[in-house]
Amino acid sequence: MSPLDDVLLVFINQLAQRSWTFDSLVVLISDTPLAKGYLVLPLFWWAWFRRREGDEQDRRTVILTLFAGFVALFLARFLQVALPFRLRPIHTAALEFNAPYSLPDMVLSGWSSFPSDHACLFFTFATGLWLISPLIGSLAMLHAGLIVSLPRIYLGLHFPTDVLSGALIGVGVMSLVWSFRCSWSIIVEPVLAWSKKSPQTFFPCFFVLTAELSHLFEDTRLLAAGLWQIIRAMFGR
């Protein structure tokens, strides 16, 4: 554990178990998609429709940002698997972490802590939104830091350096994708053409994508896991 983790965790954790109401509120914010993705993903719809029909730059940026979000999320998950397993603060006995009230004991016990995929994804989105509107992007940055990331540190789900690394990955991936945006026309232009040619199919898909991204495809992962269990049971495995 780095000195930054040590200092910040001790400072933040001293607030835990002082108020059941406050702890429960932080758990609720951390665990509710409405407080996370559903405050940010609708901004991509705003960005898509805020310009007149002939001005496509914002729409290209929206497509690039969503693409960068997939890349950043994949990279974060890859690092979680490829790097040495890191216990979360709440599961690290040596820390004597004071778990906040109403937090389940075994929450995320089998998942590596480094880096934070939530921070990675939402800082990617905030960076893309900043490219569309510095004001909206700055608000999205505050949201990614204060609403998405800070509660996960308070609850012991991540070390501060997990969040910092996730944020840097998110900003870095979006910046890299934006720097080479002309190279991604092979992805952007067909999507843009699809939105014009068949809006009746594009926008339902756009809605489902933004809805699933709002909570990191939790519904999709639960469905896939359930189907896998059914398939295994059918074949007696």
GROMACS .gro file of C-alpha atoms in nm:
model
  237
    1MET     CA    1   0.000   0.000   0.000
    2SER     CA    2   0.136   0.340  -0.098
    3PRO     CA    3   0.171   0.632   0.149
    4LEU     CA    4  -0.114   0.806  -0.038
    5ASP     CA    5  -0.342   0.509   0.023
    6ASP     CA    6  -0.241   0.494   0.388
    7VAL     CA    7  -0.303   0.862   0.462
    8LEU     CA    8  -0.629   0.898   0.268
    9LEU     CA    9  -0.781   0.570   0.386
   10VAL     CA   10  -0.712   0.648   0.751
   11PHE     CA   11  -0.857   0.998   0.709
   12ILE     CA   12  -1.171   0.884   0.525
   13ASN     CA   13  -1.231   0.570   0.729
   14GLN     CA   14  -1.246   0.760   1.057
   15LEU     CA   15  -1.587   0.889   0.941
   16ALA     CA   16  -1.734   0.538   0.908
   17GLN     CA   17  -1.987   0.399   1.160
   18ARG     CA   18  -2.061   0.740   1.306
   19SER     CA   19  -2.403   0.757   1.146
   20TRP     CA   20  -2.613   0.470   1.015
   21THR     CA   21  -2.806   0.717   0.799
   22PHE     CA   22  -2.495   0.863   0.637
   23ASP     CA   23  -2.332   0.523   0.578
   24SER     CA   24  -2.652   0.386   0.427
   25LEU     CA   25  -2.679   0.690   0.201
   26VAL     CA   26  -2.325   0.637   0.072
   27VAL     CA   27  -2.400   0.267   0.009
   28LEU     CA   28  -2.715   0.367  -0.177
   29ILE     CA   29  -2.530   0.621  -0.394
   30SER     CA   30  -2.256   0.371  -0.472
   31ASP     CA   31  -2.499   0.092  -0.557
   32THR     CA   32  -2.766   0.285  -0.750
   33PRO     CA   33  -2.728   0.328  -1.130
   34LEU     CA   34  -2.950   0.639  -1.114
   35ALA     CA   35  -2.684   0.824  -0.912
   36LYS     CA   36  -2.405   0.708  -1.143
   37GLY     CA   37  -2.468   0.632  -1.509
   38TYR     CA   38  -2.816   0.775  -1.542
   39LEU     CA   39  -2.684   1.120  -1.447
   40VAL     CA   40  -2.417   1.109  -1.721
   41LEU     CA   41  -2.531   0.892  -2.010
   42PRO     CA   42  -2.834   1.116  -2.094
   43LEU     CA   43  -2.581   1.392  -2.163
   44PHE     CA   44  -2.476   1.199  -2.473
   45TRP     CA   45  -2.833   1.224  -2.596
   46TRP     CA   46  -2.823   1.598  -2.525
   47ALA     CA   47  -2.498   1.626  -2.719
   48TRP     CA   48  -2.642   1.425  -3.008
   49PHE     CA   49  -2.947   1.648  -3.056
   50ARG     CA   50  -2.821   1.991  -2.947
   51ARG     CA   51  -2.691   2.093  -3.292
   52ARG     CA   52  -2.883   2.142  -3.614
   53GLU     CA   53  -2.896   1.849  -3.854
   54GLY     CA   54  -2.606   1.960  -4.074
   55ASP     CA   55  -2.356   1.989  -3.787
   56GLU     CA   56  -2.222   1.640  -3.717
   57GLN     CA   57  -1.910   1.709  -3.507
   58ASP     CA   58  -2.075   1.656  -3.169
   59ARG     CA   59  -2.225   1.329  -3.292
   60ARG     CA   60  -1.887   1.207  -3.407
   61THR     CA   61  -1.746   1.293  -3.065
   62VAL     CA   62  -2.028   1.102  -2.894
   63ILE     CA   63  -1.951   0.793  -3.103
   64LEU     CA   64  -1.578   0.826  -3.034
   65THR     CA   65  -1.641   0.867  -2.661
   66LEU     CA   66  -1.859   0.558  -2.639
   67PHE     CA   67  -1.597   0.365  -2.835
   68ALA     CA   68  -1.324   0.493  -2.601
   69GLY     CA   69  -1.539   0.387  -2.306
   70PHE     CA   70  -1.542   0.028  -2.434
   71VAL     CA   71  -1.165   0.035  -2.486
   72ALA     CA   72  -1.100   0.182  -2.139
   73LEU     CA   73  -1.336  -0.064  -1.969
   74PHE     CA   74  -1.176  -0.358  -2.151
   75LEU     CA   75  -0.829  -0.233  -2.052
   76ALA     CA   76  -0.930  -0.195  -1.687
   77ARG     CA   77  -1.076  -0.545  -1.676
   78PHE     CA   78  -0.768  -0.685  -1.851
   79LEU     CA   79  -0.540  -0.523  -1.594
   80GLN     CA   80  -0.752  -0.659  -1.309
   81VAL     CA   81  -0.694  -1.011  -1.441
   82ALA     CA   82  -0.337  -0.975  -1.571
   83LEU     CA   83  -0.183  -0.794  -1.273
   84PRO     CA   84  -0.127  -0.956  -0.931
   85PHE     CA   85  -0.453  -0.986  -0.737
   86ARG     CA   86  -0.511  -0.695  -0.500
   87LEU     CA   87  -0.752  -0.733  -0.211
   88ARG     CA   88  -0.995  -0.451  -0.156
   89PRO     CA   89  -0.951  -0.246   0.163
   90ILE     CA   90  -1.263  -0.394   0.319
   91HIS     CA   91  -1.118  -0.745   0.275
   92THR     CA   92  -0.760  -0.659   0.382
   93ALA     CA   93  -0.735  -0.778   0.744
   94ALA     CA   94  -0.407  -0.597   0.809
   95LEU     CA   95  -0.575  -0.261   0.753
   96GLU     CA   96  -0.835  -0.314   1.027
   97PHE     CA   97  -1.074  -0.126   0.802
   98ASN     CA   98  -1.385  -0.001   0.979
   99ALA     CA   99  -1.662  -0.112   0.741
  100PRO     CA  100  -1.952   0.136   0.710
  101TYR     CA  101  -2.297   0.029   0.827
  102SER     CA  102  -2.525  -0.166   0.587
  103LEU     CA  103  -2.240  -0.272   0.358
  104PRO     CA  104  -2.255  -0.648   0.277
  105ASP     CA  105  -1.957  -0.836   0.424
  106MET     CA  106  -1.854  -1.024   0.110
  107VAL     CA  107  -1.920  -0.751  -0.145
  108LEU     CA  108  -1.688  -0.791  -0.449
  109SER     CA  109  -1.472  -1.035  -0.254
  110GLY     CA  110  -1.357  -1.223  -0.565
  111TRP     CA  111  -1.269  -0.918  -0.772
  112SER     CA  112  -0.930  -0.752  -0.782
  113SER     CA  113  -0.924  -0.392  -0.663
  114PHE     CA  114  -0.676  -0.244  -0.912
  115PRO     CA  115  -0.764  -0.043  -1.117
  116SER     CA  116  -1.114   0.093  -1.059
  117ASP     CA  117  -1.321   0.016  -1.369
  118HIS     CA  118  -1.589   0.261  -1.252
  119ALA     CA  119  -1.338   0.547  -1.240
  120CYS     CA  120  -1.192   0.436  -1.570
  121LEU     CA  121  -1.527   0.440  -1.753
  122PHE     CA  122  -1.674   0.755  -1.604
  123PHE     CA  123  -1.359   0.963  -1.644
  124THR     CA  124  -1.349   0.850  -2.007
  125PHE     CA  125  -1.703   0.979  -2.050
  126ALA     CA  126  -1.626   1.303  -1.867
  127THR     CA  127  -1.326   1.368  -2.092
  128GLY     CA  128  -1.536   1.310  -2.404
  129LEU     CA  129  -1.809   1.540  -2.274
  130TRP     CA  130  -1.547   1.805  -2.200
  131LEU     CA  131  -1.448   1.795  -2.568
  132ILE     CA  132  -1.810   1.870  -2.654
  133SER     CA  133  -1.867   2.129  -2.382
  134PRO     CA  134  -1.602   2.229  -2.123
  135LEU     CA  135  -1.877   2.327  -1.876
  136ILE     CA  136  -2.068   1.999  -1.907
  137GLY     CA  137  -1.742   1.805  -1.909
  138SER     CA  138  -1.625   1.976  -1.590
  139LEU     CA  139  -1.952   1.886  -1.417
  140ALA     CA  140  -1.910   1.528  -1.541
  141MET     CA  141  -1.557   1.526  -1.397
  142LEU     CA  142  -1.693   1.633  -1.058
  143HIS     CA  143  -1.958   1.365  -1.083
  144ALA     CA  144  -1.699   1.098  -1.169
  145GLY     CA  145  -1.485   1.204  -0.873
  146LEU     CA  146  -1.739   1.285  -0.602
  147ILE     CA  147  -2.041   1.067  -0.683
  148VAL     CA  148  -1.884   0.764  -0.852
  149SER     CA  149  -1.532   0.732  -0.710
  150LEU     CA  150  -1.521   0.883  -0.360
  151PRO     CA  151  -1.802   0.665  -0.219
  152ARG     CA  152  -1.616   0.354  -0.338
  153ILE     CA  153  -1.311   0.463  -0.138
  154TYR     CA  154  -1.525   0.543   0.167
  155LEU     CA  155  -1.687   0.199   0.151
  156GLY     CA  156  -1.351   0.022   0.122
  157LEU     CA  157  -1.418  -0.106  -0.229
  158HIS     CA  158  -1.108   0.064  -0.368
  159PHE     CA  159  -0.780   0.215  -0.255
  160PRO     CA  160  -0.731   0.579  -0.360
  161THR     CA  161  -0.459   0.471  -0.604
  162ASP     CA  162  -0.708   0.229  -0.767
  163VAL     CA  163  -0.934   0.524  -0.840
  164LEU     CA  164  -0.650   0.754  -0.944
  165SER     CA  165  -0.513   0.491  -1.183
  166GLY     CA  166  -0.859   0.428  -1.327
  167ALA     CA  167  -0.911   0.799  -1.381
  168LEU     CA  168  -0.574   0.836  -1.555
  169ILE     CA  169  -0.650   0.537  -1.779
  170GLY     CA  170  -0.988   0.685  -1.871
  171VAL     CA  171  -0.853   1.030  -1.950
  172GLY     CA  172  -0.554   0.878  -2.132
  173VAL     CA  173  -0.761   0.644  -2.350
  174MET     CA  174  -1.005   0.919  -2.448
  175SER     CA  175  -0.718   1.159  -2.522
  176LEU     CA  176  -0.544   0.896  -2.734
  177VAL     CA  177  -0.860   0.809  -2.927
  178TRP     CA  178  -0.925   1.179  -2.986
  179SER     CA  179  -0.569   1.244  -3.102
  180PHE     CA  180  -0.612   0.980  -3.374
  181ARG     CA  181  -0.980   1.050  -3.442
  182CYS     CA  182  -0.930   1.060  -3.818
  183SER     CA  183  -0.810   0.700  -3.806
  184TRP     CA  184  -1.138   0.588  -3.647
  185SER     CA  185  -1.356   0.711  -3.933
  186ILE     CA  186  -1.395   0.345  -4.032
  187ILE     CA  187  -1.607   0.308  -3.717
  188VAL     CA  188  -1.756   0.656  -3.679
  189GLU     CA  189  -1.884   0.716  -4.032
  190PRO     CA  190  -2.080   0.388  -4.069
  191VAL     CA  191  -2.246   0.449  -3.730
  192LEU     CA  192  -2.335   0.803  -3.831
  193ALA     CA  193  -2.470   0.680  -4.164
  194TRP     CA  194  -2.678   0.416  -3.982
  195SER     CA  195  -2.835   0.686  -3.762
  196LYS     CA  196  -2.949   0.874  -4.074
  197LYS     CA  197  -3.051   0.580  -4.288
  198SER     CA  198  -3.242   0.383  -4.024
  199PRO     CA  199  -3.319   0.592  -3.713
  200GLN     CA  200  -3.595   0.347  -3.620
  201THR     CA  201  -3.330   0.079  -3.556
  202PHE     CA  202  -3.040   0.300  -3.453
  203PHE     CA  203  -3.200   0.484  -3.162
  204PRO     CA  204  -3.344   0.178  -2.984
  205CYS     CA  205  -2.993   0.028  -2.999
  206PHE     CA  206  -2.844   0.358  -2.882
  207PHE     CA  207  -3.087   0.361  -2.590
  208VAL     CA  208  -3.003   0.004  -2.483
  209LEU     CA  209  -2.629   0.072  -2.513
  210THR     CA  210  -2.636   0.386  -2.299
  211ALA     CA  211  -2.866   0.217  -2.046
  212GLU     CA  212  -2.632  -0.081  -2.010
  213LEU     CA  213  -2.322   0.139  -1.992
  214SER     CA  214  -2.484   0.331  -1.707
  215HIS     CA  215  -2.422   0.035  -1.477
  216LEU     CA  216  -2.132  -0.136  -1.654
  217PHE     CA  217  -2.345  -0.403  -1.824
  218GLU     CA  218  -2.455  -0.554  -1.492
  219ASP     CA  219  -2.782  -0.681  -1.643
  220THR     CA  220  -2.597  -0.832  -1.938
  221ARG     CA  221  -2.344  -1.002  -1.709
  222LEU     CA  222  -2.619  -1.142  -1.485
  223LEU     CA  223  -2.809  -1.271  -1.787
  224ALA     CA  224  -2.496  -1.430  -1.934
  225ALA     CA  225  -2.406  -1.592  -1.601
  226GLY     CA  226  -2.760  -1.726  -1.561
  227LEU     CA  227  -2.769  -1.868  -1.912
  228TRP     CA  228  -2.429  -2.029  -1.858
  229GLN     CA  229  -2.556  -2.201  -1.543
  230ILE     CA  230  -2.861  -2.329  -1.733
  231ILE     CA  231  -2.644  -2.461  -2.017
  232ARG     CA  232  -2.412  -2.636  -1.771
  233ALA     CA  233  -2.710  -2.793  -1.594
  234MET     CA  234  -2.856  -2.914  -1.926
  235PHE     CA  235  -2.535  -3.094  -2.013
  236GLY     CA  236  -2.482  -3.226  -1.660
  237ARG     CA  237  -2.171  -3.021  -1.581
   0.00000   0.00000   0.00000
